[in-house]
Amino acid sequence: MMRGAAKEPPSRRSPNRMRPQSGFPLETSAARQSYASKQRPADAVPGGSTSRRKITMPTIAFLGLGAMGSRLAKNLLDAGTDLVVWNRSKEKTEPFVAAGARVAATPREAGETSDFVLAMVADDEASEEVWLDTERGALAGMKPGKTAVEISTLQPGWVRTLGEATAEKGVDLVEAPVSGTLPQAESAGLVFFLGGKEAAVDRARPILKPLGKSFDRVGDWGDGATVKLATNAILGINVAAWAEVIGMLGRSSVDTQTAVDAIAKTAVWAPNFGYLTGSMIQSDFDPKFPITLIDKDFRYALALAGADRAPVVDKVRESFEGAIAEGLGAENMTALAKLYR
């Protein structure tokens, strides 16, 4: 495990939610009532009595407010969640506090104050730090019976190591990597690949419901990561293929858009090809999925598959590395097309 800075005492700030002042809107009472109705136990008194047991909504922490994480956290707020947020740079938490969330000083504090802790960070190293730092990590603050949900794209081996560490503390781990980029994150259209014990996955699904459209359990710890890396390998191969083809069309006498429209009527067309080709033709490289991140995913996929067993993945990663060398790493993955014009 990693060692961190000196231990910071947990915050004793009031759990009362703040009135929205700025930033994004928060649907407070109506959304919370709707959420509570879905969580209400089936213990109504026979005969139509309105008496029920007191309903306690779970507190959810979200760690990591990057481009994807901030959109997921916003969706949780919009669903009326009692939300705690943490981010390495504190200024990213300010819109959430203004909209009604509480901020944790450390991941450990978030773990102490929440029933479910969700994290979405860049890579294995960031995941290890946010969960397992002995002084500041979220797991250090979590009691038995709580649930950790790791949404980041990670290596399967690391996910299994994290699962073993959580199990030692009596905390359940659900891995939940997603397929989709910023538009899907904003519209709650993400596809989740869930891994972990079946009972833990079943508990996590209602928490994740405001964030996506599909929540299949694909296996145990590490299996979700494997499916996610396979998905992104296929995605990246398609990006590279279209980057070369768009370049080839652009150097020919045919109009590129006309050619693509004709190809779209054939059996080779896939649902995301319209987005990929449109981005390349229009030179719209706003970073919905930066090249540096898909390159990281290809590195993880090659570590899993072995370069000798995945030569196409290996070659495509060389292309992404070439784009990074040309200064394109922060641009969208479709900016790979710049190499072939």
PDB file of N, CA and C in Angstrom, residues 102-140:
ATOM      1  N   ARG A 102     -21.775  18.094  -0.121  1.00  0.00           N
ATOM      2  CA  ARG A 102     -20.754  18.386   0.893  1.00  0.00           C
ATOM      3  C   ARG A 102     -19.400  17.985   0.340  1.00  0.00           C
ATOM      4  N   VAL A 103     -18.364  18.615   0.823  1.00  0.00           N
ATOM      5  CA  VAL A 103     -17.028  18.305   0.336  1.00  0.00           C
ATOM      6  C   VAL A 103     -16.236  17.618   1.442  1.00  0.00           C
ATOM      7  N   ALA A 104     -15.491  16.581   1.071  1.00  0.00           N
ATOM      8  CA  ALA A 104     -14.598  15.892   1.999  1.00  0.00           C
ATOM      9  C   ALA A 104     -13.181  16.403   1.788  1.00  0.00           C
ATOM     10  N   ALA A 105     -12.450  16.566   2.863  1.00  0.00           N
ATOM     11  CA  ALA A 105     -11.080  17.048   2.761  1.00  0.00           C
ATOM     12  C   ALA A 105     -10.148  15.987   2.197  1.00  0.00           C
ATOM     13  N   THR A 106     -10.484  14.710   2.421  1.00  0.00           N
ATOM     14  CA  THR A 106      -9.670  13.597   1.946  1.00  0.00           C
ATOM     15  C   THR A 106     -10.596  12.460   1.526  1.00  0.00           C
ATOM     16  N   PRO A 107     -10.098  11.517   0.728  1.00  0.00           N
ATOM     17  CA  PRO A 107     -10.901  10.329   0.450  1.00  0.00           C
ATOM     18  C   PRO A 107     -11.270   9.568   1.724  1.00  0.00           C
ATOM     19  N   ARG A 108     -10.384   9.587   2.712  1.00  0.00           N
ATOM     20  CA  ARG A 108     -10.692   8.901   3.968  1.00  0.00           C
ATOM     21  C   ARG A 108     -11.922   9.504   4.626  1.00  0.00           C
ATOM     22  N   GLU A 109     -12.004  10.815   4.651  1.00  0.00           N
ATOM     23  CA  GLU A 109     -13.173  11.463   5.233  1.00  0.00           C
ATOM     24  C   GLU A 109     -14.429  11.088   4.459  1.00  0.00           C
ATOM     25  N   ALA A 110     -14.312  11.010   3.146  1.00  0.00           N
ATOM     26  CA  ALA A 110     -15.460  10.590   2.333  1.00  0.00           C
ATOM     27  C   ALA A 110     -15.892   9.177   2.709  1.00  0.00           C
ATOM     28  N   GLY A 111     -14.920   8.298   2.934  1.00  0.00           N
ATOM     29  CA  GLY A 111     -15.233   6.928   3.335  1.00  0.00           C
ATOM     30  C   GLY A 111     -15.888   6.855   4.699  1.00  0.00           C
ATOM     31  N   GLU A 112     -15.489   7.732   5.598  1.00  0.00           N
ATOM     32  CA  GLU A 112     -16.059   7.733   6.939  1.00  0.00           C
ATOM     33  C   GLU A 112     -17.505   8.193   6.957  1.00  0.00           C
ATOM     34  N   THR A 113     -17.872   9.086   6.032  1.00  0.00           N
ATOM     35  CA  THR A 113     -19.179   9.738   6.097  1.00  0.00           C
ATOM     36  C   THR A 113     -20.190   9.174   5.105  1.00  0.00           C
ATOM     37  N   SER A 114     -19.822   8.155   4.331  1.00  0.00           N
ATOM     38  CA  SER A 114     -20.691   7.691   3.246  1.00  0.00           C
ATOM     39  C   SER A 114     -20.927   6.187   3.323  1.00  0.00           C
ATOM     40  N   ASP A 115     -22.068   5.768   2.772  1.00  0.00           N
ATOM     41  CA  ASP A 115     -22.412   4.350   2.707  1.00  0.00           C
ATOM     42  C   ASP A 115     -21.831   3.694   1.461  1.00  0.00           C
ATOM     43  N   PHE A 116     -21.842   4.431   0.372  1.00  0.00           N
ATOM     44  CA  PHE A 116     -21.259   3.979  -0.886  1.00  0.00           C
ATOM     45  C   PHE A 116     -20.205   4.998  -1.304  1.00  0.00           C
ATOM     46  N   VAL A 117     -19.034   4.513  -1.702  1.00  0.00           N
ATOM     47  CA  VAL A 117     -17.975   5.397  -2.178  1.00  0.00           C
ATOM     48  C   VAL A 117     -17.667   5.022  -3.620  1.00  0.00           C
ATOM     49  N   LEU A 118     -17.868   5.970  -4.533  1.00  0.00           N
ATOM     50  CA  LEU A 118     -17.604   5.780  -5.959  1.00  0.00           C
ATOM     51  C   LEU A 118     -16.347   6.549  -6.330  1.00  0.00           C
ATOM     52  N   ALA A 119     -15.537   5.979  -7.204  1.00  0.00           N
ATOM     53  CA  ALA A 119     -14.324   6.662  -7.656  1.00  0.00           C
ATOM     54  C   ALA A 119     -14.183   6.530  -9.155  1.00  0.00           C
ATOM     55  N   MET A 120     -13.727   7.629  -9.777  1.00  0.00           N
ATOM     56  CA  MET A 120     -13.399   7.606 -11.202  1.00  0.00           C
ATOM     57  C   MET A 120     -12.146   8.446 -11.402  1.00  0.00           C
ATOM     58  N   VAL A 121     -11.020   7.761 -11.542  1.00  0.00           N
ATOM     59  CA  VAL A 121      -9.730   8.430 -11.661  1.00  0.00           C
ATOM     60  C   VAL A 121      -9.005   7.910 -12.900  1.00  0.00           C
ATOM     61  N   ALA A 122      -7.787   8.392 -13.128  1.00  0.00           N
ATOM     62  CA  ALA A 122      -7.141   8.213 -14.427  1.00  0.00           C
ATOM     63  C   ALA A 122      -6.577   6.824 -14.675  1.00  0.00           C
ATOM     64  N   ASP A 123      -5.983   6.200 -13.642  1.00  0.00           N
ATOM     65  CA  ASP A 123      -5.245   4.968 -13.907  1.00  0.00           C
ATOM     66  C   ASP A 123      -5.048   4.186 -12.622  1.00  0.00           C
ATOM     67  N   ASP A 124      -4.300   3.060 -12.723  1.00  0.00           N
ATOM     68  CA  ASP A 124      -4.061   2.195 -11.569  1.00  0.00           C
ATOM     69  C   ASP A 124      -3.421   2.953 -10.412  1.00  0.00           C
ATOM     70  N   GLU A 125      -2.422   3.776 -10.735  1.00  0.00           N
ATOM     71  CA  GLU A 125      -1.699   4.480  -9.680  1.00  0.00           C
ATOM     72  C   GLU A 125      -2.608   5.436  -8.920  1.00  0.00           C
ATOM     73  N   ALA A 126      -3.438   6.168  -9.641  1.00  0.00           N
ATOM     74  CA  ALA A 126      -4.365   7.084  -8.978  1.00  0.00           C
ATOM     75  C   ALA A 126      -5.401   6.322  -8.173  1.00  0.00           C
ATOM     76  N   SER A 127      -5.843   5.177  -8.679  1.00  0.00           N
ATOM     77  CA  SER A 127      -6.810   4.348  -7.954  1.00  0.00           C
ATOM     78  C   SER A 127      -6.204   3.829  -6.652  1.00  0.00           C
ATOM     79  N   GLU A 128      -4.964   3.349  -6.719  1.00  0.00           N
ATOM     80  CA  GLU A 128      -4.307   2.852  -5.505  1.00  0.00           C
ATOM     81  C   GLU A 128      -4.195   3.951  -4.461  1.00  0.00           C
ATOM     82  N   GLU A 129      -3.838   5.149  -4.901  1.00  0.00           N
ATOM     83  CA  GLU A 129      -3.683   6.243  -3.947  1.00  0.00           C
ATOM     84  C   GLU A 129      -5.008   6.629  -3.315  1.00  0.00           C
ATOM     85  N   VAL A 130      -6.066   6.714  -4.128  1.00  0.00           N
ATOM     86  CA  VAL A 130      -7.330   7.204  -3.598  1.00  0.00           C
ATOM     87  C   VAL A 130      -7.993   6.186  -2.667  1.00  0.00           C
ATOM     88  N   TRP A 131      -7.741   4.889  -2.909  1.00  0.00           N
ATOM     89  CA  TRP A 131      -8.352   3.864  -2.062  1.00  0.00           C
ATOM     90  C   TRP A 131      -7.454   3.405  -0.921  1.00  0.00           C
ATOM     91  N   LEU A 132      -6.173   3.180  -1.186  1.00  0.00           N
ATOM     92  CA  LEU A 132      -5.343   2.428  -0.242  1.00  0.00           C
ATOM     93  C   LEU A 132      -4.255   3.227   0.453  1.00  0.00           C
ATOM     94  N   ASP A 133      -4.143   4.524   0.200  1.00  0.00           N
ATOM     95  CA  ASP A 133      -3.203   5.320   0.980  1.00  0.00           C
ATOM     96  C   ASP A 133      -3.526   5.116   2.456  1.00  0.00           C
ATOM     97  N   THR A 134      -2.513   4.756   3.240  1.00  0.00           N
ATOM     98  CA  THR A 134      -2.770   4.349   4.619  1.00  0.00           C
ATOM     99  C   THR A 134      -3.280   5.468   5.507  1.00  0.00           C
ATOM    100  N   GLU A 135      -2.992   6.711   5.157  1.00  0.00           N
ATOM    101  CA  GLU A 135      -3.436   7.838   5.967  1.00  0.00           C
ATOM    102  C   GLU A 135      -4.674   8.515   5.385  1.00  0.00           C
ATOM    103  N   ARG A 136      -4.702   8.688   4.061  1.00  0.00           N
ATOM    104  CA  ARG A 136      -5.749   9.498   3.441  1.00  0.00           C
ATOM    105  C   ARG A 136      -6.721   8.699   2.575  1.00  0.00           C
ATOM    106  N   GLY A 137      -6.447   7.422   2.350  1.00  0.00           N
ATOM    107  CA  GLY A 137      -7.246   6.631   1.425  1.00  0.00           C
ATOM    108  C   GLY A 137      -8.651   6.351   1.923  1.00  0.00           C
ATOM    109  N   ALA A 138      -9.570   6.180   0.983  1.00  0.00           N
ATOM    110  CA  ALA A 138     -10.978   5.979   1.337  1.00  0.00           C
ATOM    111  C   ALA A 138     -11.185   4.723   2.160  1.00  0.00           C
ATOM    112  N   LEU A 139     -10.487   3.639   1.836  1.00  0.00           N
ATOM    113  CA  LEU A 139     -10.703   2.390   2.556  1.00  0.00           C
ATOM    114  C   LEU A 139     -10.354   2.508   4.031  1.00  0.00           C
ATOM    115  N   ALA A 140      -9.385   3.361   4.353  1.00  0.00           N
ATOM    116  CA  ALA A 140      -9.012   3.544   5.751  1.00  0.00           C
ATOM    117  C   ALA A 140     -10.163   4.103   6.576  1.00  0.00           C
TER     118      ALA A 140
END
